[in-house]
């Protein structure tokens, strides 16, 4: 019978989800269908329900879906037990004694009909709960977006996107093979990595490339680029930016105190109440602790005034004391203030690296975008520019790399 093709995958999913029941022969269901006379309409109905059951059971066995089904586990388990209970009845049909087989087969259509009705009811319950969960998540997502809008300038991503657009695909990959970077990423305990170099050495674009790689690995990354947003930042607004990003990344771990304050503000039509810097630090630490491998990135630390530089470096120390798995990336020009605080951390000095191949590739790519120059002149200009190259070709307007 054609409809029996859908049965085996359901049985495999059911028995793999609960190995204890692996002894139940799912294939017996097919034997049952072939040996008994059941109405075609009932079989078609069961076939459709089994397709749905297969979908839910297969999803349930996938660990990535476990949280999605967190509130409907009971219904899924009931569905699974119903199918297995029916399988136990099937075993009786396969009894070696012909008389017993005939006896049990008499009651089979009734058992099948009752089981089909129970499966149909359970599937309906599961679908209703999934729909309810979806609506609940949608409302929560909308609320988180409103929180995000109220505590942080949502334009922080523009700087990151602009840097990604400026980056040439042929450059920057060396960073992922650098020993200091690998130590920073792979060590179990969180470390600080400081990347520094002269103006135009490509620090910010390199930082954006690191962020993109970490995000591609499904790691939790929050970042701040000093060149984005108001000309004058303060510590509170930067921490709020980190908190807002974490709220979007992990909506279930927004601190209750912050969530309640936001809801009160919605009732009064105002903004979220003005918590102290210490309270915002506490929110940030709590949210970072909920992440298995969090990364925090500050680009352009040298662009801030000395007071804010010290405040941010102090914040890094406090966060790492509370969250020892936190990995921090700082990029900046070299300065006495920053060096004195980061001298014992992992460091990459861009001025000590031979990146002439990358410089040539960037210049070549820039010239390739201009079709009005001959190959001979292009090669001549590239060689001349390379002779003066110091991180970024002198006197030649190129994006950082």
Tab-separated table of C-alpha atoms in Angstrom:
chain	number	residue	atom	x	y	z
A	1	UNK	CA	0.000	0.000	0.000
A	2	UNK	CA	1.365	3.378	-1.019
A	3	UNK	CA	0.564	5.161	2.260
A	4	UNK	CA	2.759	2.800	4.299
A	5	UNK	CA	5.861	4.507	2.883
A	6	UNK	CA	5.480	7.269	5.468
A	7	UNK	CA	5.323	4.913	8.432
A	8	UNK	CA	8.909	3.703	8.705
A	9	UNK	CA	10.484	7.189	9.173
A	10	UNK	CA	7.987	7.892	11.955
A	11	UNK	CA	8.894	4.674	13.682
A	12	UNK	CA	12.582	5.367	13.330
A	13	UNK	CA	12.123	8.824	14.832
A	14	UNK	CA	10.024	7.471	17.682
A	15	UNK	CA	12.400	4.683	18.648
A	16	UNK	CA	15.489	6.863	18.258
A	17	UNK	CA	13.984	9.501	20.539
A	18	UNK	CA	13.431	6.891	23.246
A	19	UNK	CA	15.800	3.907	22.736
A	20	UNK	CA	14.063	2.119	25.615
A	21	UNK	CA	11.213	1.335	23.232
A	22	UNK	CA	13.397	0.263	20.332
A	23	UNK	CA	12.178	-3.318	20.791
A	24	UNK	CA	8.785	-2.393	19.381
A	25	UNK	CA	8.822	-3.459	15.717
A	26	UNK	CA	7.584	-0.460	13.784
A	27	UNK	CA	7.649	-2.504	10.585
A	28	UNK	CA	4.816	-4.547	12.081
A	29	UNK	CA	2.504	-1.612	11.388
A	30	UNK	CA	3.012	-2.231	7.684
A	31	UNK	CA	2.311	-5.944	8.130
A	32	UNK	CA	-0.807	-4.995	10.026
A	33	UNK	CA	-2.076	-2.760	7.250
A	34	UNK	CA	-1.485	-5.442	4.643
A	35	UNK	CA	-3.175	-8.249	6.606
A	36	UNK	CA	-6.315	-6.505	7.777
A	37	UNK	CA	-9.290	-4.860	6.191
A	38	UNK	CA	-9.753	-1.283	7.289
A	39	UNK	CA	-11.765	1.406	5.526
A	40	UNK	CA	-9.791	3.359	2.931
A	41	UNK	CA	-11.021	6.666	4.357
A	42	UNK	CA	-9.604	5.819	7.776
A	43	UNK	CA	-6.286	4.778	6.277
A	44	UNK	CA	-6.016	8.056	4.344
A	45	UNK	CA	-6.745	10.001	7.541
A	46	UNK	CA	-4.089	8.052	9.431
A	47	UNK	CA	-1.642	8.633	6.588
A	48	UNK	CA	-2.112	12.399	6.846
A	49	UNK	CA	-1.784	12.355	10.627
A	50	UNK	CA	1.350	10.236	10.415
A	51	UNK	CA	2.915	12.811	8.107
A	52	UNK	CA	2.328	15.446	10.776
A	53	UNK	CA	3.521	13.134	13.538
A	54	UNK	CA	6.676	12.395	11.578
A	55	UNK	CA	7.382	16.111	11.293
A	56	UNK	CA	6.957	16.783	15.008
A	57	UNK	CA	8.840	13.708	16.177
A	58	UNK	CA	11.769	14.334	13.853
A	59	UNK	CA	11.944	17.952	15.012
A	60	UNK	CA	11.716	16.901	18.630
A	61	UNK	CA	14.704	14.554	18.270
A	62	UNK	CA	16.845	17.451	17.036
A	63	UNK	CA	18.550	19.192	19.946
A	64	UNK	CA	18.367	22.560	18.191
A	65	UNK	CA	14.558	22.351	18.321
A	66	UNK	CA	14.314	21.337	21.978
A	67	UNK	CA	13.827	24.904	23.225
A	68	UNK	CA	11.251	25.650	20.522
A	69	UNK	CA	9.153	22.785	21.795
A	70	UNK	CA	9.897	23.493	25.449
A	71	UNK	CA	6.264	24.179	26.378
A	72	UNK	CA	4.731	21.329	24.359
A	73	UNK	CA	6.977	18.482	25.442
A	74	UNK	CA	4.082	16.802	27.257
A	75	UNK	CA	1.921	16.733	24.140
A	76	UNK	CA	4.821	15.412	22.056
A	77	UNK	CA	5.451	12.684	24.630
A	78	UNK	CA	1.757	11.767	24.686
A	79	UNK	CA	1.798	11.459	20.916
A	80	UNK	CA	4.869	9.272	21.069
A	81	UNK	CA	3.388	7.014	23.761
A	82	UNK	CA	0.136	6.657	21.832
A	83	UNK	CA	1.971	5.432	18.771
A	84	UNK	CA	4.091	3.033	20.810
A	85	UNK	CA	1.035	1.724	22.673
A	86	UNK	CA	-0.518	0.943	19.337
A	87	UNK	CA	2.663	-0.847	18.304
A	88	UNK	CA	2.342	-3.093	21.322
A	89	UNK	CA	-1.071	-4.113	20.002
A	90	UNK	CA	0.466	-4.803	16.623
A	91	UNK	CA	2.841	-7.305	18.200
A	92	UNK	CA	-0.168	-9.416	19.167
A	93	UNK	CA	-1.258	-9.582	15.525
A	94	UNK	CA	2.118	-11.053	14.651
A	95	UNK	CA	1.722	-13.884	17.179
A	96	UNK	CA	2.822	-17.272	15.894
A	97	UNK	CA	-0.450	-18.859	17.016
A	98	UNK	CA	-2.979	-18.511	14.145
A	99	UNK	CA	-5.932	-18.595	16.548
A	100	UNK	CA	-4.569	-15.704	18.588
A	101	UNK	CA	-3.809	-13.740	15.424
A	102	UNK	CA	-7.377	-14.117	14.243
A	103	UNK	CA	-8.757	-13.227	17.683
A	104	UNK	CA	-6.776	-9.997	17.983
A	105	UNK	CA	-7.386	-8.994	14.355
A	106	UNK	CA	-11.140	-8.946	15.047
A	107	UNK	CA	-10.663	-5.992	17.386
A	108	UNK	CA	-8.046	-4.305	15.228
A	109	UNK	CA	-10.278	-1.885	13.252
A	110	UNK	CA	-11.737	-0.594	16.537
A	111	UNK	CA	-8.262	-0.155	18.038
A	112	UNK	CA	-7.056	1.545	14.882
A	113	UNK	CA	-9.982	3.955	14.836
A	114	UNK	CA	-9.553	4.844	18.514
A	115	UNK	CA	-5.807	5.362	18.076
A	116	UNK	CA	-6.323	7.490	14.972
A	117	UNK	CA	-8.730	9.716	16.891
A	118	UNK	CA	-6.303	10.117	19.775
A	119	UNK	CA	-3.397	10.947	17.460
A	120	UNK	CA	-5.543	13.488	15.627
A	121	UNK	CA	-6.480	15.166	18.918
A	122	UNK	CA	-2.884	15.302	20.108
A	123	UNK	CA	-1.726	16.769	16.811
A	124	UNK	CA	-4.397	19.454	17.091
A	125	UNK	CA	-3.223	20.305	20.627
A	126	UNK	CA	0.393	20.514	19.474
A	127	UNK	CA	-0.466	22.798	16.551
A	128	UNK	CA	-2.486	25.107	18.815
A	129	UNK	CA	0.368	25.345	21.306
A	130	UNK	CA	2.909	25.996	18.560
A	131	UNK	CA	0.729	28.819	17.233
A	132	UNK	CA	0.362	30.220	20.749
A	133	UNK	CA	4.130	30.066	21.284
A	134	UNK	CA	4.722	31.805	17.968
A	135	UNK	CA	2.379	34.662	18.861
A	136	UNK	CA	3.991	34.983	22.292
A	137	UNK	CA	7.480	35.139	20.771
A	138	UNK	CA	6.304	37.707	18.241
A	139	UNK	CA	4.950	39.967	20.994
A	140	UNK	CA	8.167	39.567	22.965
A	141	UNK	CA	10.240	40.405	19.899
A	142	UNK	CA	8.256	43.594	19.346
A	143	UNK	CA	8.693	44.562	22.996
A	144	UNK	CA	12.457	43.962	22.818
A	145	UNK	CA	12.677	46.180	19.751
A	146	UNK	CA	10.913	48.949	21.655
A	147	UNK	CA	13.336	48.493	24.560
A	148	UNK	CA	16.191	48.688	22.098
A	149	UNK	CA	14.852	51.931	20.649
A	150	UNK	CA	14.379	53.473	24.095
A	151	UNK	CA	17.836	52.787	25.565
A	152	UNK	CA	20.166	52.995	22.579
A	153	UNK	CA	20.660	54.777	19.301
A	154	UNK	CA	19.846	51.981	16.830
A	155	UNK	CA	22.228	53.444	14.239
A	156	UNK	CA	25.238	51.766	15.881
A	157	UNK	CA	25.172	49.100	13.148
A	158	UNK	CA	25.738	51.655	10.390
A	159	UNK	CA	29.420	52.063	11.250
A	160	UNK	CA	29.924	48.311	11.247
A	161	UNK	CA	28.169	47.948	7.885
A	162	UNK	CA	30.147	50.822	6.356
A	163	UNK	CA	33.428	49.201	7.393
A	164	UNK	CA	32.340	45.876	5.932
A	165	UNK	CA	31.585	47.622	2.652
A	166	UNK	CA	35.035	49.251	2.611
A	167	UNK	CA	36.859	45.979	3.109
A	168	UNK	CA	38.500	44.202	0.196
A	169	UNK	CA	37.833	40.451	0.181
A	170	UNK	CA	41.465	39.705	-0.628
A	171	UNK	CA	42.799	41.181	2.620
A	172	UNK	CA	42.718	40.665	6.363
A	173	UNK	CA	42.580	36.870	6.470
A	174	UNK	CA	46.054	36.695	7.991
A	175	UNK	CA	44.621	37.751	11.371
A	176	UNK	CA	42.833	34.416	11.819
A	177	UNK	CA	46.150	32.539	11.590
A	178	UNK	CA	48.029	34.875	13.919
A	179	UNK	CA	49.115	33.081	17.092
A	180	UNK	CA	47.917	35.838	19.424
A	181	UNK	CA	44.473	35.823	17.825
A	182	UNK	CA	44.213	32.037	18.034
A	183	UNK	CA	45.208	32.139	21.707
A	184	UNK	CA	42.539	34.749	22.334
A	185	UNK	CA	39.789	32.731	20.644
A	186	UNK	CA	40.653	29.212	21.789
A	187	UNK	CA	41.749	29.675	25.409
A	188	UNK	CA	38.966	28.621	27.775
A	189	UNK	CA	39.503	31.570	30.103
A	190	UNK	CA	38.556	34.947	28.669
A	191	UNK	CA	41.465	37.158	27.563
A	192	UNK	CA	41.994	40.692	26.256
A	193	UNK	CA	43.458	41.213	22.779
A	194	UNK	CA	44.805	44.655	21.862
A	195	UNK	CA	45.354	45.463	18.176
A	196	UNK	CA	47.160	48.747	17.603
A	197	UNK	CA	48.804	50.659	14.794
A	198	UNK	CA	49.183	54.045	13.156
A	199	UNK	CA	46.335	56.079	11.691
A	200	UNK	CA	45.135	54.421	8.489
A	201	UNK	CA	46.623	51.008	9.259
A	202	UNK	CA	43.216	49.396	8.796
A	203	UNK	CA	42.419	48.665	12.435
A	204	UNK	CA	38.691	49.341	12.217
A	205	UNK	CA	38.117	47.350	9.051
A	206	UNK	CA	40.168	44.508	10.520
A	207	UNK	CA	38.013	44.670	13.652
A	208	UNK	CA	34.852	44.466	11.553
A	209	UNK	CA	36.248	41.384	9.833
A	210	UNK	CA	36.880	39.705	13.192
A	211	UNK	CA	33.332	40.512	14.336
A	212	UNK	CA	31.889	39.051	11.157
A	213	UNK	CA	33.906	35.842	11.597
A	214	UNK	CA	32.780	35.447	15.222
A	215	UNK	CA	29.153	36.044	14.289
A	216	UNK	CA	29.510	33.441	11.552
A	217	UNK	CA	30.611	30.985	14.242
A	218	UNK	CA	27.367	31.698	16.155
A	219	UNK	CA	29.285	33.366	18.990
A	220	UNK	CA	27.719	36.187	21.012
A	221	UNK	CA	29.409	39.451	19.986
A	222	UNK	CA	28.634	42.985	21.149
A	223	UNK	CA	30.626	45.854	19.720
A	224	UNK	CA	31.130	49.587	19.725
A	225	UNK	CA	32.887	51.723	17.109
A	226	UNK	CA	33.979	55.130	18.366
A	227	UNK	CA	33.520	56.732	14.961
A	228	UNK	CA	29.791	56.023	14.994
A	229	UNK	CA	27.118	58.137	16.674
A	230	UNK	CA	27.403	61.380	18.686
A	231	UNK	CA	30.716	63.208	18.805
A	232	UNK	CA	30.708	62.991	22.609
A	233	UNK	CA	29.973	59.625	24.171
A	234	UNK	CA	29.777	58.840	27.858
A	235	UNK	CA	30.225	55.561	29.701
A	236	UNK	CA	26.502	55.109	30.351
A	237	UNK	CA	25.515	55.386	26.686
A	238	UNK	CA	28.215	52.929	25.602
A	239	UNK	CA	27.112	50.366	28.203
A	240	UNK	CA	23.510	50.881	27.092
A	241	UNK	CA	24.608	50.124	23.540
A	242	UNK	CA	26.061	46.785	24.688
A	243	UNK	CA	22.938	45.966	26.727
A	244	UNK	CA	20.662	46.763	23.784
A	245	UNK	CA	22.613	44.423	21.506
A	246	UNK	CA	22.416	41.600	24.049
A	247	UNK	CA	18.677	42.202	24.418
A	248	UNK	CA	18.243	41.567	20.704
A	249	UNK	CA	20.598	38.559	20.653
A	250	UNK	CA	19.059	36.827	23.686
A	251	UNK	CA	15.593	38.136	24.436
A	252	UNK	CA	14.912	35.639	27.224
A	253	UNK	CA	17.728	36.929	29.423
A	254	UNK	CA	16.804	40.600	29.689
A	255	UNK	CA	17.155	41.548	33.388
A	256	UNK	CA	13.770	41.605	35.090
A	257	UNK	CA	14.460	45.014	36.653
A	258	UNK	CA	15.113	46.531	33.218
A	259	UNK	CA	12.060	44.863	31.702
A	260	UNK	CA	9.793	46.088	34.493
A	261	UNK	CA	11.177	49.621	34.202
A	262	UNK	CA	10.490	49.606	30.483
A	263	UNK	CA	6.922	48.416	30.970
A	264	UNK	CA	6.311	51.149	33.545
A	265	UNK	CA	7.657	53.702	31.085
A	266	UNK	CA	5.230	52.439	28.429
A	267	UNK	CA	2.326	53.015	30.791
A	268	UNK	CA	3.423	56.579	31.530
A	269	UNK	CA	4.492	57.362	27.973
A	270	UNK	CA	8.044	58.207	29.009
A	271	UNK	CA	11.501	56.763	28.511
A	272	UNK	CA	13.157	54.055	30.562
A	273	UNK	CA	14.077	55.481	33.960
A	274	UNK	CA	17.610	56.788	34.343
A	275	UNK	CA	19.520	54.016	36.105
A	276	UNK	CA	22.964	54.716	37.510
A	277	UNK	CA	26.093	53.660	35.627
A	278	UNK	CA	26.685	50.967	38.254
A	279	UNK	CA	23.225	49.536	37.619
A	280	UNK	CA	23.805	49.460	33.862
A	281	UNK	CA	27.127	47.704	34.514
A	282	UNK	CA	25.252	45.139	36.577
A	283	UNK	CA	22.714	44.598	33.773
A	284	UNK	CA	25.541	44.089	31.285
A	285	UNK	CA	27.420	41.650	33.525
A	286	UNK	CA	24.256	39.615	34.191
A	287	UNK	CA	23.508	39.301	30.485
A	288	UNK	CA	27.084	38.383	29.558
A	289	UNK	CA	27.117	35.665	32.221
A	290	UNK	CA	24.176	33.968	30.483
A	291	UNK	CA	26.246	33.527	27.300
A	292	UNK	CA	28.543	30.489	26.926
A	293	UNK	CA	31.297	32.350	25.053
A	294	UNK	CA	30.734	36.122	24.901
A	295	UNK	CA	32.908	38.633	23.026
A	296	UNK	CA	33.023	42.386	23.645
A	297	UNK	CA	34.687	44.661	21.071
A	298	UNK	CA	35.698	48.320	21.425
A	299	UNK	CA	37.151	49.895	18.301
A	300	UNK	CA	39.006	53.207	18.319
A	301	UNK	CA	39.593	53.486	22.066
A	302	UNK	CA	42.136	56.252	21.467
A	303	UNK	CA	39.412	58.467	19.943
A	304	UNK	CA	37.839	59.016	23.372
A	305	UNK	CA	39.074	61.533	25.914
A	306	UNK	CA	41.468	60.244	28.568
A	307	UNK	CA	38.776	60.070	31.245
A	308	UNK	CA	36.477	57.928	29.115
A	309	UNK	CA	39.421	55.762	28.023
A	310	UNK	CA	40.169	55.025	31.674
A	311	UNK	CA	36.480	54.419	32.421
A	312	UNK	CA	36.189	51.906	29.581
A	313	UNK	CA	39.380	50.099	30.583
A	314	UNK	CA	38.038	49.979	34.134
A	315	UNK	CA	34.739	48.591	32.823
A	316	UNK	CA	36.620	45.832	31.008
A	317	UNK	CA	38.389	44.862	34.233
A	318	UNK	CA	35.124	44.770	36.210
A	319	UNK	CA	33.319	42.704	33.580
A	320	UNK	CA	36.144	40.179	33.331
A	321	UNK	CA	36.204	39.803	37.115
A	322	UNK	CA	32.495	38.948	37.070
A	323	UNK	CA	32.484	36.962	33.822
A	324	UNK	CA	35.761	35.088	33.444
A	325	UNK	CA	34.787	33.610	30.073
A	326	UNK	CA	34.455	37.093	28.523
A	327	UNK	CA	36.850	37.806	25.653
A	328	UNK	CA	37.574	41.470	24.924
A	329	UNK	CA	39.011	42.988	21.745
A	330	UNK	CA	40.351	46.557	21.800
A	331	UNK	CA	41.738	48.370	18.772
A	332	UNK	CA	43.407	51.779	18.876
A	333	UNK	CA	46.443	53.812	18.059
A	334	UNK	CA	49.239	53.348	20.539
A	335	UNK	CA	49.244	55.771	23.462
A	336	UNK	CA	50.944	55.827	26.834
A	337	UNK	CA	47.639	55.712	28.712
A	338	UNK	CA	46.348	52.656	26.840
A	339	UNK	CA	49.685	50.838	26.791
A	340	UNK	CA	50.099	51.204	30.550
A	341	UNK	CA	46.753	49.428	31.065
A	342	UNK	CA	47.089	46.759	28.360
A	343	UNK	CA	50.826	46.048	28.288
A	344	UNK	CA	50.404	42.616	29.909
A	345	UNK	CA	47.572	41.575	27.549
A	346	UNK	CA	47.731	39.814	24.197
A	347	UNK	CA	48.935	42.376	21.638
A	348	UNK	CA	49.254	42.644	17.866
A	349	UNK	CA	51.333	45.592	16.641
A	350	UNK	CA	50.343	46.169	13.014
A	351	UNK	CA	53.497	48.199	12.343
A	352	UNK	CA	55.679	45.121	12.908
A	353	UNK	CA	53.900	43.007	10.292
A	354	UNK	CA	54.883	42.768	6.649
A	355	UNK	CA	51.599	43.330	4.861
A	356	UNK	CA	53.074	44.502	1.577
A	357	UNK	CA	51.215	41.794	-0.361
A	358	UNK	CA	47.929	43.032	1.031
A	359	UNK	CA	48.823	46.655	0.350
A	360	UNK	CA	49.613	45.788	-3.241
A	361	UNK	CA	46.348	43.842	-3.562
A	362	UNK	CA	44.338	46.814	-2.259
A	363	UNK	CA	46.046	49.276	-4.580
A	364	UNK	CA	45.613	46.890	-7.488
A	365	UNK	CA	41.911	46.519	-6.700
A	366	UNK	CA	41.530	50.297	-6.585
A	367	UNK	CA	43.216	50.739	-9.933
A	368	UNK	CA	41.182	47.888	-11.418
A	369	UNK	CA	38.054	49.912	-10.713
A	370	UNK	CA	39.399	52.648	-13.002
A	371	UNK	CA	39.426	51.668	-16.677
A	372	UNK	CA	41.017	54.829	-18.076
A	373	UNK	CA	44.621	53.955	-17.246
A	374	UNK	CA	46.911	51.628	-19.182
A	375	UNK	CA	48.394	48.469	-17.672
A	376	UNK	CA	51.884	49.944	-17.962
A	377	UNK	CA	50.946	53.141	-16.127
A	378	UNK	CA	49.011	51.157	-13.533
A	379	UNK	CA	52.058	49.018	-12.713
A	380	UNK	CA	54.273	52.113	-12.538
A	381	UNK	CA	51.972	53.940	-10.119
A	382	UNK	CA	51.526	50.881	-7.914
A	383	UNK	CA	55.290	50.441	-7.579
A	384	UNK	CA	55.754	54.102	-6.699
A	385	UNK	CA	52.989	54.021	-4.106
A	386	UNK	CA	54.359	50.843	-2.571
A	387	UNK	CA	57.714	52.526	-2.040
A	388	UNK	CA	56.008	55.008	0.295
A	389	UNK	CA	53.500	52.662	1.871
A	390	UNK	CA	53.096	52.847	5.667
A	391	UNK	CA	49.961	50.923	6.506
A	392	UNK	CA	47.985	53.022	4.038
A	393	UNK	CA	49.577	54.343	0.807
A	394	UNK	CA	50.710	57.916	1.373
A	395	UNK	CA	49.102	60.592	-0.751
A	396	UNK	CA	46.647	58.170	-2.303
A	397	UNK	CA	43.021	58.087	-1.212
A	398	UNK	CA	42.236	54.471	-0.415
A	399	UNK	CA	39.877	52.862	2.048
A	400	UNK	CA	41.519	51.323	5.084
A	401	UNK	CA	42.191	47.636	4.824
